[in-house]
Amino acid sequence: MKKIADRFAFILKYITFLLLCLGFIWCIYFLILGAVMPQKTDYANSMSELIVCVLTVISIIFAFIEFSRRTND
């Protein structure tokens, strides 16, 4: 069971980093969109908040799995 948990944590780590990088790129896109098109500022702000919320939940899940895995050592 420990091998499976270690393998899952390893995969989840890279998925989390990938999603964080993609979220960063999208947030920069929406920042530029809000700056270039002032009428889209509310939309860009809402989308950026949504991206940050989703990435926060993903990061919390990753942190919980890492914490659980390391306390079993």
GROMACS .gro file of N, CA, C and O in nm, residues 4-65:
model
  248
    4ILE      N    1   0.201   0.222  -0.352
    4ILE     CA    2   0.094   0.286  -0.428
    4ILE      C    3   0.077   0.431  -0.386
    4ILE      O    4   0.063   0.520  -0.469
    5ALA      N    5   0.081   0.457  -0.256
    5ALA     CA    6   0.067   0.594  -0.205
    5ALA      C    7   0.184   0.680  -0.250
    5ALA      O    8   0.166   0.797  -0.287
    6ASP      N    9   0.305   0.624  -0.249
    6ASP     CA   10   0.422   0.699  -0.295
    6ASP      C   11   0.413   0.731  -0.444
    6ASP      O   12   0.445   0.842  -0.486
    7ARG      N   13   0.370   0.635  -0.521
    7ARG     CA   14   0.356   0.655  -0.666
    7ARG      C   15   0.249   0.760  -0.695
    7ARG      O   16   0.268   0.848  -0.780
    8PHE      N   17   0.136   0.752  -0.624
    8PHE     CA   18   0.028   0.849  -0.641
    8PHE      C   19   0.074   0.990  -0.603
    8PHE      O   20   0.046   1.087  -0.673
    9ALA      N   21   0.148   1.002  -0.493
    9ALA     CA   22   0.199   1.133  -0.449
    9ALA      C   23   0.298   1.189  -0.551
    9ALA      O   24   0.299   1.310  -0.576
   10PHE      N   25   0.380   1.104  -0.607
   10PHE     CA   26   0.478   1.147  -0.708
   10PHE      C   27   0.406   1.204  -0.831
   10PHE      O   28   0.441   1.311  -0.881
   11ILE      N   29   0.305   1.134  -0.878
   11ILE     CA   30   0.228   1.179  -0.994
   11ILE      C   31   0.151   1.306  -0.961
   11ILE      O   32   0.149   1.401  -1.039
   12LEU      N   33   0.090   1.309  -0.844
   12LEU     CA   34   0.012   1.424  -0.803
   12LEU      C   35   0.098   1.550  -0.788
   12LEU      O   36   0.054   1.660  -0.818
   13LYS      N   37   0.223   1.532  -0.747
   13LYS     CA   38   0.313   1.646  -0.733
   13LYS      C   39   0.334   1.715  -0.867
   13LYS      O   40   0.324   1.837  -0.877
   14TYR      N   41   0.360   1.639  -0.971
   14TYR     CA   42   0.384   1.698  -1.102
   14TYR      C   43   0.257   1.753  -1.165
   14TYR      O   44   0.261   1.856  -1.233
   15ILE      N   45   0.145   1.689  -1.140
   15ILE     CA   46   0.017   1.742  -1.188
   15ILE      C   47  -0.012   1.876  -1.120
   15ILE      O   48  -0.056   1.971  -1.185
   16THR      N   49   0.013   1.884  -0.991
   16THR     CA   50  -0.010   2.008  -0.917
   16THR      C   51   0.079   2.120  -0.969
   16THR      O   52   0.032   2.232  -0.992
   17PHE      N   53   0.207   2.093  -0.990
   17PHE     CA   54   0.297   2.195  -1.043
   17PHE      C   55   0.256   2.238  -1.183
   17PHE      O   56   0.261   2.356  -1.217
   18LEU      N   57   0.213   2.145  -1.265
   18LEU     CA   58   0.166   2.178  -1.399
   18LEU      C   59   0.045   2.270  -1.392
   18LEU      O   60   0.038   2.372  -1.463
   19LEU      N   61  -0.052   2.236  -1.307
   19LEU     CA   62  -0.172   2.319  -1.294
   19LEU      C   63  -0.141   2.456  -1.237
   19LEU      O   64  -0.201   2.556  -1.277
   20LEU      N   65  -0.046   2.464  -1.144
   20LEU     CA   66  -0.006   2.594  -1.090
   20LEU      C   67   0.057   2.680  -1.199
   20LEU      O   68   0.030   2.801  -1.207
   21CYS      N   69   0.140   2.621  -1.282
   21CYS     CA   70   0.202   2.698  -1.392
   21CYS      C   71   0.097   2.743  -1.493
   21CYS      O   72   0.099   2.859  -1.538
   22LEU      N   73   0.005   2.656  -1.528
   22LEU     CA   74  -0.101   2.694  -1.621
   22LEU      C   75  -0.190   2.803  -1.562
   22LEU      O   76  -0.230   2.896  -1.632
   23GLY      N   77  -0.222   2.791  -1.433
   23GLY     CA   78  -0.302   2.892  -1.367
   23GLY      C   79  -0.232   3.027  -1.364
   23GLY      O   80  -0.295   3.132  -1.381
   24PHE      N   81  -0.101   3.026  -1.343
   24PHE     CA   82  -0.023   3.150  -1.345
   24PHE      C   83  -0.030   3.216  -1.482
   24PHE      O   84  -0.052   3.337  -1.494
   25ILE      N   85  -0.016   3.137  -1.586
   25ILE     CA   86  -0.023   3.190  -1.723
   25ILE      C   87  -0.161   3.248  -1.751
   25ILE      O   88  -0.174   3.358  -1.807
   26TRP      N   89  -0.266   3.176  -1.712
   26TRP     CA   90  -0.402   3.226  -1.734
   26TRP      C   91  -0.430   3.353  -1.654
   26TRP      O   92  -0.497   3.445  -1.703
   27CYS      N   93  -0.381   3.361  -1.532
   27CYS     CA   94  -0.400   3.482  -1.452
   27CYS      C   95  -0.330   3.601  -1.516
   27CYS      O   96  -0.382   3.713  -1.517
   28ILE      N   97  -0.211   3.579  -1.572
   28ILE     CA   98  -0.142   3.687  -1.644
   28ILE      C   99  -0.222   3.728  -1.767
   28ILE      O  100  -0.237   3.847  -1.796
   29TYR      N  101  -0.278   3.630  -1.837
   29TYR     CA  102  -0.362   3.660  -1.953
   29TYR      C  103  -0.481   3.748  -1.913
   29TYR      O  104  -0.511   3.848  -1.979
   30PHE      N  105  -0.549   3.711  -1.804
   30PHE     CA  106  -0.665   3.789  -1.762
   30PHE      C  107  -0.624   3.926  -1.707
   30PHE      O  108  -0.699   4.023  -1.719
   31LEU      N  109  -0.505   3.938  -1.651
   31LEU     CA  110  -0.455   4.068  -1.609
   31LEU      C  111  -0.433   4.158  -1.730
   31LEU      O  112  -0.475   4.275  -1.730
   32ILE      N  113  -0.373   4.105  -1.834
   32ILE     CA  114  -0.352   4.182  -1.956
   32ILE      C  115  -0.485   4.215  -2.023
   32ILE      O  116  -0.506   4.327  -2.070
   33LEU      N  117  -0.578   4.118  -2.024
   33LEU     CA  118  -0.710   4.142  -2.082
   33LEU      C  119  -0.781   4.256  -2.011
   33LEU      O  120  -0.839   4.343  -2.076
   34GLY      N  121  -0.775   4.258  -1.878
   34GLY     CA  122  -0.839   4.366  -1.803
   34GLY      C  123  -0.772   4.500  -1.826
   34GLY      O  124  -0.838   4.604  -1.823
   35ALA      N  125  -0.641   4.500  -1.850
   35ALA     CA  126  -0.570   4.625  -1.874
   35ALA      C  127  -0.594   4.679  -2.015
   35ALA      O  128  -0.606   4.799  -2.035
   36VAL      N  129  -0.603   4.589  -2.111
   36VAL     CA  130  -0.620   4.630  -2.251
   36VAL      C  131  -0.765   4.665  -2.282
   36VAL      O  132  -0.791   4.760  -2.356
   37MET      N  133  -0.858   4.589  -2.227
   37MET     CA  134  -1.000   4.611  -2.253
   37MET      C  135  -1.071   4.641  -2.121
   37MET      O  136  -1.117   4.548  -2.053
   38PRO      N  137  -1.081   4.768  -2.084
   38PRO     CA  138  -1.141   4.804  -1.955
   38PRO      C  139  -1.285   4.755  -1.937
   38PRO      O  140  -1.328   4.730  -1.824
   39GLN      N  141  -1.359   4.736  -2.043
   39GLN     CA  142  -1.497   4.687  -2.031
   39GLN      C  143  -1.502   4.540  -1.988
   39GLN      O  144  -1.604   4.492  -1.942
   40LYS      N  145  -1.392   4.469  -2.001
   40LYS     CA  146  -1.384   4.327  -1.961
   40LYS      C  147  -1.318   4.309  -1.825
   40LYS      O  148  -1.284   4.197  -1.787
   41THR      N  149  -1.299   4.416  -1.750
   41THR     CA  150  -1.228   4.408  -1.621
   41THR      C  151  -1.301   4.319  -1.522
   41THR      O  152  -1.239   4.237  -1.454
   42ASP      N  153  -1.434   4.331  -1.513
   42ASP     CA  154  -1.510   4.248  -1.420
   42ASP      C  155  -1.499   4.099  -1.456
   42ASP      O  156  -1.483   4.014  -1.370
   43TYR      N  157  -1.508   4.071  -1.584
   43TYR     CA  158  -1.496   3.932  -1.631
   43TYR      C  159  -1.357   3.876  -1.599
   43TYR      O  160  -1.344   3.765  -1.547
   44ALA      N  161  -1.254   3.955  -1.629
   44ALA     CA  162  -1.117   3.910  -1.605
   44ALA      C  163  -1.093   3.888  -1.456
   44ALA      O  164  -1.029   3.790  -1.416
   45ASN      N  165  -1.146   3.977  -1.373
   45ASN     CA  166  -1.129   3.964  -1.229
   45ASN      C  167  -1.200   3.838  -1.177
   45ASN      O  168  -1.144   3.763  -1.096
   46SER      N  169  -1.321   3.815  -1.224
   46SER     CA  170  -1.395   3.696  -1.180
   46SER      C  171  -1.327   3.567  -1.222
   46SER      O  172  -1.319   3.471  -1.144
   47MET      N  173  -1.277   3.564  -1.344
   47MET     CA  174  -1.209   3.444  -1.392
   47MET      C  175  -1.079   3.419  -1.315
   47MET      O  176  -1.048   3.305  -1.281
   48SER      N  177  -1.006   3.525  -1.285
   48SER     CA  178  -0.882   3.510  -1.208
   48SER      C  179  -0.912   3.459  -1.068
   48SER      O  180  -0.840   3.372  -1.016
   49GLU      N  181  -1.018   3.511  -1.006
   49GLU     CA  182  -1.056   3.461  -0.873
   49GLU      C  183  -1.095   3.315  -0.877
   49GLU      O  184  -1.060   3.238  -0.788
   50LEU      N  185  -1.166   3.275  -0.980
   50LEU     CA  186  -1.205   3.135  -0.996
   50LEU      C  187  -1.083   3.045  -1.012
   50LEU      O  188  -1.073   2.940  -0.949
   51ILE      N  189  -0.988   3.087  -1.093
   51ILE     CA  190  -0.865   3.010  -1.113
   51ILE      C  191  -0.789   2.995  -0.982
   51ILE      O  192  -0.744   2.885  -0.946
   52VAL      N  193  -0.777   3.103  -0.908
   52VAL     CA  194  -0.704   3.099  -0.780
   52VAL      C  195  -0.775   3.008  -0.681
   52VAL      O  196  -0.711   2.931  -0.608
   53CYS      N  197  -0.908   3.011  -0.679
   53CYS     CA  198  -0.983   2.923  -0.587
   53CYS      C  199  -0.960   2.776  -0.620
   53CYS      O  200  -0.937   2.694  -0.530
   54VAL      N  201  -0.967   2.743  -0.746
   54VAL     CA  202  -0.947   2.603  -0.788
   54VAL      C  203  -0.804   2.558  -0.756
   54VAL      O  204  -0.783   2.448  -0.704
   55LEU      N  205  -0.707   2.642  -0.784
   55LEU     CA  206  -0.568   2.605  -0.755
   55LEU      C  207  -0.541   2.594  -0.606
   55LEU      O  208  -0.460   2.511  -0.563
   56THR      N  209  -0.611   2.673  -0.526
   56THR     CA  210  -0.597   2.662  -0.381
   56THR      C  211  -0.647   2.527  -0.332
   56THR      O  212  -0.582   2.461  -0.251
   57VAL      N  213  -0.761   2.484  -0.383
   57VAL     CA  214  -0.815   2.353  -0.343
   57VAL      C  215  -0.721   2.241  -0.386
   57VAL      O  216  -0.694   2.148  -0.309
   58ILE      N  217  -0.669   2.249  -0.508
   58ILE     CA  218  -0.575   2.147  -0.556
   58ILE      C  219  -0.450   2.144  -0.470
   58ILE      O  220  -0.400   2.037  -0.433
   59SER      N  221  -0.399   2.260  -0.432
   59SER     CA  222  -0.279   2.267  -0.348
   59SER      C  223  -0.305   2.211  -0.209
   59SER      O  224  -0.218   2.144  -0.151
   60ILE      N  225  -0.423   2.236  -0.154
   60ILE     CA  226  -0.458   2.182  -0.023
   60ILE      C  227  -0.466   2.029  -0.028
   60ILE      O  228  -0.418   1.961   0.062
   61ILE      N  229  -0.524   1.975  -0.134
   61ILE     CA  230  -0.532   1.830  -0.149
   61ILE      C  231  -0.391   1.771  -0.157
   61ILE      O  232  -0.361   1.671  -0.091
   62PHE      N  233  -0.304   1.833  -0.236
   62PHE     CA  234  -0.167   1.785  -0.247
   62PHE      C  235  -0.096   1.791  -0.112
   62PHE      O  236  -0.026   1.697  -0.074
   63ALA      N  237  -0.112   1.900  -0.041
   63ALA     CA  238  -0.047   1.915   0.090
   63ALA      C  239  -0.097   1.810   0.188
   63ALA      O  240  -0.020   1.753   0.266
   64PHE      N  241  -0.226   1.781   0.186
   64PHE     CA  242  -0.282   1.679   0.275
   64PHE      C  243  -0.225   1.541   0.243
   64PHE      O  244  -0.187   1.466   0.334
   65ILE      N  245  -0.215   1.509   0.115
   65ILE     CA  246  -0.161   1.378   0.077
   65ILE      C  247  -0.014   1.367   0.116
   65ILE      O  248   0.030   1.265   0.168
   0.00000   0.00000   0.00000
